[in-house]
CSV table of C-alpha atoms in Angstrom, one decimal:
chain,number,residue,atom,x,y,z
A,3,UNK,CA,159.8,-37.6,68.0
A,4,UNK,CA,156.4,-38.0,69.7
A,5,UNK,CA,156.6,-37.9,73.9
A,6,UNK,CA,153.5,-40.1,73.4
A,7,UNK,CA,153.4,-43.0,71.4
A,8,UNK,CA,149.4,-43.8,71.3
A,9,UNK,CA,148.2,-46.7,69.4
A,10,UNK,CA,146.3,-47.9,67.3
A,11,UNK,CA,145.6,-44.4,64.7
A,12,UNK,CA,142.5,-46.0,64.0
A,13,UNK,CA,139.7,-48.4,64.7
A,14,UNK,CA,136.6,-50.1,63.1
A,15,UNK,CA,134.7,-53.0,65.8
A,16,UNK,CA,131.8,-54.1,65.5
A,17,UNK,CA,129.1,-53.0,68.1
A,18,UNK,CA,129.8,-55.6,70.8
A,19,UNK,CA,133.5,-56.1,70.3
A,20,UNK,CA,135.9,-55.3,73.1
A,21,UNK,CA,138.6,-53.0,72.1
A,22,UNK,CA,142.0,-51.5,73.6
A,23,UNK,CA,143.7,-48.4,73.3
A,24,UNK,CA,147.4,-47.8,74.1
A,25,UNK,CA,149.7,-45.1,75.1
A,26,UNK,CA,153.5,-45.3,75.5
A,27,UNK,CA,156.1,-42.9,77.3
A,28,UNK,CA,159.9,-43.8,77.3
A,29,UNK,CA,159.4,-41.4,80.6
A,30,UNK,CA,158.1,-41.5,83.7
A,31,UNK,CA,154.9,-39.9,83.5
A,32,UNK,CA,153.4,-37.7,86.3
A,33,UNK,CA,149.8,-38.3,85.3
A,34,UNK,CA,148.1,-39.7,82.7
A,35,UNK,CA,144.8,-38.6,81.6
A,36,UNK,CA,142.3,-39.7,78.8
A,37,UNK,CA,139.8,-37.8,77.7
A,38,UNK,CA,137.5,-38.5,74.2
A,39,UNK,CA,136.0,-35.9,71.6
A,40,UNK,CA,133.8,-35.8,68.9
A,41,UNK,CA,134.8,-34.6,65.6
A,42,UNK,CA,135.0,-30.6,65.6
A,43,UNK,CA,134.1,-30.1,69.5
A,44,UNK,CA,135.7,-30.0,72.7
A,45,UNK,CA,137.1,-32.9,74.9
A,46,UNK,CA,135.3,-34.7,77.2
A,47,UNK,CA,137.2,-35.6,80.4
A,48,UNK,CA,137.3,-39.7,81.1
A,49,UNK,CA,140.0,-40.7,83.4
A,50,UNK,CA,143.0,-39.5,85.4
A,51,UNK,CA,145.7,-41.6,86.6
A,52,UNK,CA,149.1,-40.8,89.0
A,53,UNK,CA,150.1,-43.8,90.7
A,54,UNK,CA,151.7,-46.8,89.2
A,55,UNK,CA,149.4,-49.3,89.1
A,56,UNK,CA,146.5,-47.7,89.0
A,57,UNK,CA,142.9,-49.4,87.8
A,58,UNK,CA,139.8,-46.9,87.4
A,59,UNK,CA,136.5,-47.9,85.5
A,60,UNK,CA,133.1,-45.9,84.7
A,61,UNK,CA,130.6,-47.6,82.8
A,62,UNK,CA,132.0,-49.6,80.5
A,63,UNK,CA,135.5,-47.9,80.3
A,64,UNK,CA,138.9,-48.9,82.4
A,65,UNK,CA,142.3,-47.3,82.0
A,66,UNK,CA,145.2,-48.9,83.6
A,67,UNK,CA,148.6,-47.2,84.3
A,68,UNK,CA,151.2,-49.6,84.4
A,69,UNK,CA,153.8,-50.0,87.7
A,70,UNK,CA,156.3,-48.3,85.9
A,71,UNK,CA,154.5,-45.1,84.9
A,72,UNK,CA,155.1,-45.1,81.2
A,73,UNK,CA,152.7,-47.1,79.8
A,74,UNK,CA,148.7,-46.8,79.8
A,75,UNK,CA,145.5,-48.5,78.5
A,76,UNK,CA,141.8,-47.8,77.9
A,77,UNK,CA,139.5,-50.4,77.2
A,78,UNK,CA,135.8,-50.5,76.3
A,79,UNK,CA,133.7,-53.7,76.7
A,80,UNK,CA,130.9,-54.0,74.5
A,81,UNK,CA,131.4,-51.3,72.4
A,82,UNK,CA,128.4,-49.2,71.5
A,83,UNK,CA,128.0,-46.6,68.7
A,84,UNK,CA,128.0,-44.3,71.6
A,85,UNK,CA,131.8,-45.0,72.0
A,86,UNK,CA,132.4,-43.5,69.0
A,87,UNK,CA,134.6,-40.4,68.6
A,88,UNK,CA,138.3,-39.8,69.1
A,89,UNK,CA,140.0,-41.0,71.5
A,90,UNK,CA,143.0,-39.0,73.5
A,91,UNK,CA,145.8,-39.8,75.8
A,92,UNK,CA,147.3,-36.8,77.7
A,93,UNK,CA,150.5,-36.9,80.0
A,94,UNK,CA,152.3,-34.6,82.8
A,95,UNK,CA,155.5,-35.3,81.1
A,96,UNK,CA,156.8,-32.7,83.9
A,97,UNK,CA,155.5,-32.6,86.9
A,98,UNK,CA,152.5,-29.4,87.0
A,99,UNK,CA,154.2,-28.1,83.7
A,100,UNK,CA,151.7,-29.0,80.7
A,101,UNK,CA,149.9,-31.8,78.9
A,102,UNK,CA,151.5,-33.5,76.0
A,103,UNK,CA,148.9,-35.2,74.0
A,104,UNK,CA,149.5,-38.6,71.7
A,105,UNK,CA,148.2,-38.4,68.2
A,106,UNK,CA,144.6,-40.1,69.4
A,107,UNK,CA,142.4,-43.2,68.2
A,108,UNK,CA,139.7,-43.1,66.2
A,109,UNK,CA,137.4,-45.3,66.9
A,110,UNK,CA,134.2,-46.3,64.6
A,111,UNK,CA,131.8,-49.0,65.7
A,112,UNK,CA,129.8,-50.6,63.1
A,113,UNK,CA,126.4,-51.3,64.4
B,176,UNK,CA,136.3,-29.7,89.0
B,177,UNK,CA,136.0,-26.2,87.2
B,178,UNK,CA,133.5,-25.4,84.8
B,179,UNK,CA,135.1,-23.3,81.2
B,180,UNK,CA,133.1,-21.1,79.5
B,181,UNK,CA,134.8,-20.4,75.8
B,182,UNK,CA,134.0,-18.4,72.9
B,183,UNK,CA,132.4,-17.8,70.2
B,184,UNK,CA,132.1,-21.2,69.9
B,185,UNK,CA,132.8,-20.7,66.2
B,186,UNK,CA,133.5,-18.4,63.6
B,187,UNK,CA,134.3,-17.4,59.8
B,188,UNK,CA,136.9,-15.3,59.4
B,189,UNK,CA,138.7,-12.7,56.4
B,190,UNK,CA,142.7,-13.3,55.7
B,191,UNK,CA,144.8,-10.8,57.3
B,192,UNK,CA,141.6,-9.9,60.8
B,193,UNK,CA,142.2,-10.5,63.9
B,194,UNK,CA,139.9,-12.9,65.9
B,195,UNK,CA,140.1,-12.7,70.2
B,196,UNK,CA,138.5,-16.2,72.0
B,197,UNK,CA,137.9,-16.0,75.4
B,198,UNK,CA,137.9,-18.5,78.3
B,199,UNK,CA,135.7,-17.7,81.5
B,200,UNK,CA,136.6,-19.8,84.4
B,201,UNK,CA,133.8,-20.5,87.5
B,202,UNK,CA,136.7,-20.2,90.4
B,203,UNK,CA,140.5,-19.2,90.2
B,204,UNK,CA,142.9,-21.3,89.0
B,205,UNK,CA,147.0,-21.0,88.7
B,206,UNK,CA,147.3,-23.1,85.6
B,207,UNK,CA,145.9,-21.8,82.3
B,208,UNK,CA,146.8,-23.0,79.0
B,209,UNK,CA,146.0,-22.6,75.1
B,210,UNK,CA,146.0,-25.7,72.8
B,211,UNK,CA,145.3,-25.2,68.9
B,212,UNK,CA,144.4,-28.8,67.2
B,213,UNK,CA,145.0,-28.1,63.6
B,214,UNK,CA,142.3,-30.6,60.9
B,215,UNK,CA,143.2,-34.3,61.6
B,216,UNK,CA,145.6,-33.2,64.1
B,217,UNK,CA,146.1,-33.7,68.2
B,218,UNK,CA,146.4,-31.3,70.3
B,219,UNK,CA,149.6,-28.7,70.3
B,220,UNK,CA,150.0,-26.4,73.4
B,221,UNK,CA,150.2,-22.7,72.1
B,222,UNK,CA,151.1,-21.3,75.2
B,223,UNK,CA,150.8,-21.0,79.3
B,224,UNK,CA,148.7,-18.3,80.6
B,225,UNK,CA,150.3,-16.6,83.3
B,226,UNK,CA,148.7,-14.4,85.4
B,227,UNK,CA,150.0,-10.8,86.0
B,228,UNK,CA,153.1,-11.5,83.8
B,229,UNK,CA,153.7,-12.5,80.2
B,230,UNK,CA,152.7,-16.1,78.9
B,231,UNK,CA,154.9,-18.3,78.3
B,232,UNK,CA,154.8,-19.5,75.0
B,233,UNK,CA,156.2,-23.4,73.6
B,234,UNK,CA,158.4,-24.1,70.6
B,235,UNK,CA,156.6,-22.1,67.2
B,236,UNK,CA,154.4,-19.9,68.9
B,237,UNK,CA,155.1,-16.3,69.1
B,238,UNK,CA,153.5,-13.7,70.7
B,239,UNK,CA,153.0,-11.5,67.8
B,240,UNK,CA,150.9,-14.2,66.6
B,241,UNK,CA,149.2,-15.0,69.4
B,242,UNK,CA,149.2,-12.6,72.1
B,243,UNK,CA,147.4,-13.9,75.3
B,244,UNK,CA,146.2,-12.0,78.3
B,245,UNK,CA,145.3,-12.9,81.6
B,246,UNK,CA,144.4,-10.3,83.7
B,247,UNK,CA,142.9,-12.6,86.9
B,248,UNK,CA,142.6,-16.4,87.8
B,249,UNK,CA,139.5,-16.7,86.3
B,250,UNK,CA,139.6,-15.1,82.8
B,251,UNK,CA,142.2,-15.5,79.8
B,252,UNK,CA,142.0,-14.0,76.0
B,253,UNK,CA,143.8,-15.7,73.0
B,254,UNK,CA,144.2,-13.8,70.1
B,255,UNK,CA,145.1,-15.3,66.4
B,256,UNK,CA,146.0,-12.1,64.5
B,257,UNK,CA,146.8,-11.6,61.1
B,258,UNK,CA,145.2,-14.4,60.4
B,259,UNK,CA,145.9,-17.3,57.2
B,260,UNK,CA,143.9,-20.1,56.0
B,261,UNK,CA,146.7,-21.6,57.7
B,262,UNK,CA,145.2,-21.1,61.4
B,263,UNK,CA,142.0,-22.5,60.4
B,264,UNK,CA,141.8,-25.4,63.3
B,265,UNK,CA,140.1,-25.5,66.8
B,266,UNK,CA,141.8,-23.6,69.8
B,267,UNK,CA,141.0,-24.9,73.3
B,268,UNK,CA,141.6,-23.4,76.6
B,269,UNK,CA,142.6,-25.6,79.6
B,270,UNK,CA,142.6,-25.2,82.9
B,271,UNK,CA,145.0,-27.7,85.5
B,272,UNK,CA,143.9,-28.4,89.5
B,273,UNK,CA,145.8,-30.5,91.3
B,274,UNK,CA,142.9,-32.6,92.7
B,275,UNK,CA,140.9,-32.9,89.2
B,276,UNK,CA,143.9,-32.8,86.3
B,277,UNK,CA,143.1,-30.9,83.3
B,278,UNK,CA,139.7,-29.3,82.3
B,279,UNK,CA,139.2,-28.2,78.9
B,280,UNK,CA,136.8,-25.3,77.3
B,281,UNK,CA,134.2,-27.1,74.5
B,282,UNK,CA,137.0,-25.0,71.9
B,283,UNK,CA,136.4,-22.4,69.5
B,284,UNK,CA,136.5,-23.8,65.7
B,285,UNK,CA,137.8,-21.4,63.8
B,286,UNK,CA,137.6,-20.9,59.5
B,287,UNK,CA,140.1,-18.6,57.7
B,288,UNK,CA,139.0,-17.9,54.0
């Protein structure tokens, strides 16, 4: 079974829209890092979070980590076509070890 | 946070060649890793790159397959040999820093025909 649960697969908003991302551990998770790509290239680094209860926003982005460490959202306000891409949750499921990854969000916005 | 240099970027490649990617890091790091995202896929981590010894490699992955080296902090080599249609997908390298998480390289995409 996945380590990372990430939700939804997909999504289509319109250009505007607010939209949320989730990603669920039944552990404890060390850190918790988002990152986004676009299709075929690398991945662009967007937020890391360790402690529970953490808040952190650029732009128009903010990921939360929930008290308990094993839970994590990203929203976007006012989506733009720019947010477009594929979206990625990665987690410390052991401390310093290696990043497991959650099967990531595609997200389309529909100008 | 540190800066990865990968490549080739991309490439075409015969059935049964070998291809070797490189990762070029701008200051030394402990933690190396090598992801492969297959089409439509996440992320999968191939192996950890350990420096002066052998990598450690996760569940799948053998070194046969993919032998890695890493002869300093800064520089690691992943090598897809033998090579099927099947390993068409994008390999990344990653780097970890305690202060700044997980870097990754822009990934080479590779095509097996």
């Amino acid at each position: 079974s996945q380590e990372l649960e990430q939700s939804p697969q997909s999504l289509i908003v319109q250009e505007g829209k607010n939209l949320t991302i989730n990603c669920t551990s039944s552990k404890t998770l060390y850190g918790l890092y988002w990152y986004k790509q676009k299709y075929g290239e690398g991945l662009i680094f967007l937020m890391m979070l360790q402690k529970g209860g953490e808040e952190k926003s650029h732009e128009k982005i903010t990921a939360k980590l929930d008290e308990k460490k094993q839970q994590s959202s990203l929203h976007i306000t006012a989506s733009q076509p720019s947010h477009a891409g594929i979206y990625l949750c990665g987690a410390d499921i052991v401390y310093g070890n290696k990043l497991v990854f959650g099967a990531g969000t595609i997200l389309r916005v529909k100008s | 946070s540190a800066v990865i240099s990968q490549k080739p970027s991309r490439d075409i490649c015969q059935r049964g060649t070998s291809l070797t990617i490189q990762c070029q890091v701008d200051s030394q790091v402990t933690m190396m890793f090598w992801y492969r995202q297959q089409p439509g896929q996440s992320l999968t981590l191939i192996a950890t790159a350990n420096q002066g010894s052998e990598a450690t490699y996760e569940s799948g992955f053998v070194i046969d397959k993919f032998p890695i080296s890493r002869p300093n902090l800064t520089f690691s080599t992943l090598t897809v040999s033998n090579m099927s249609p099947e390993d068409s997908s994008i390999y990344l390298c990653s780097v970890g820093q305690t202060n700044y998480g997980y870097t990754f390289g822009s990934g080479t995409r590779l095509t097996v025909v």
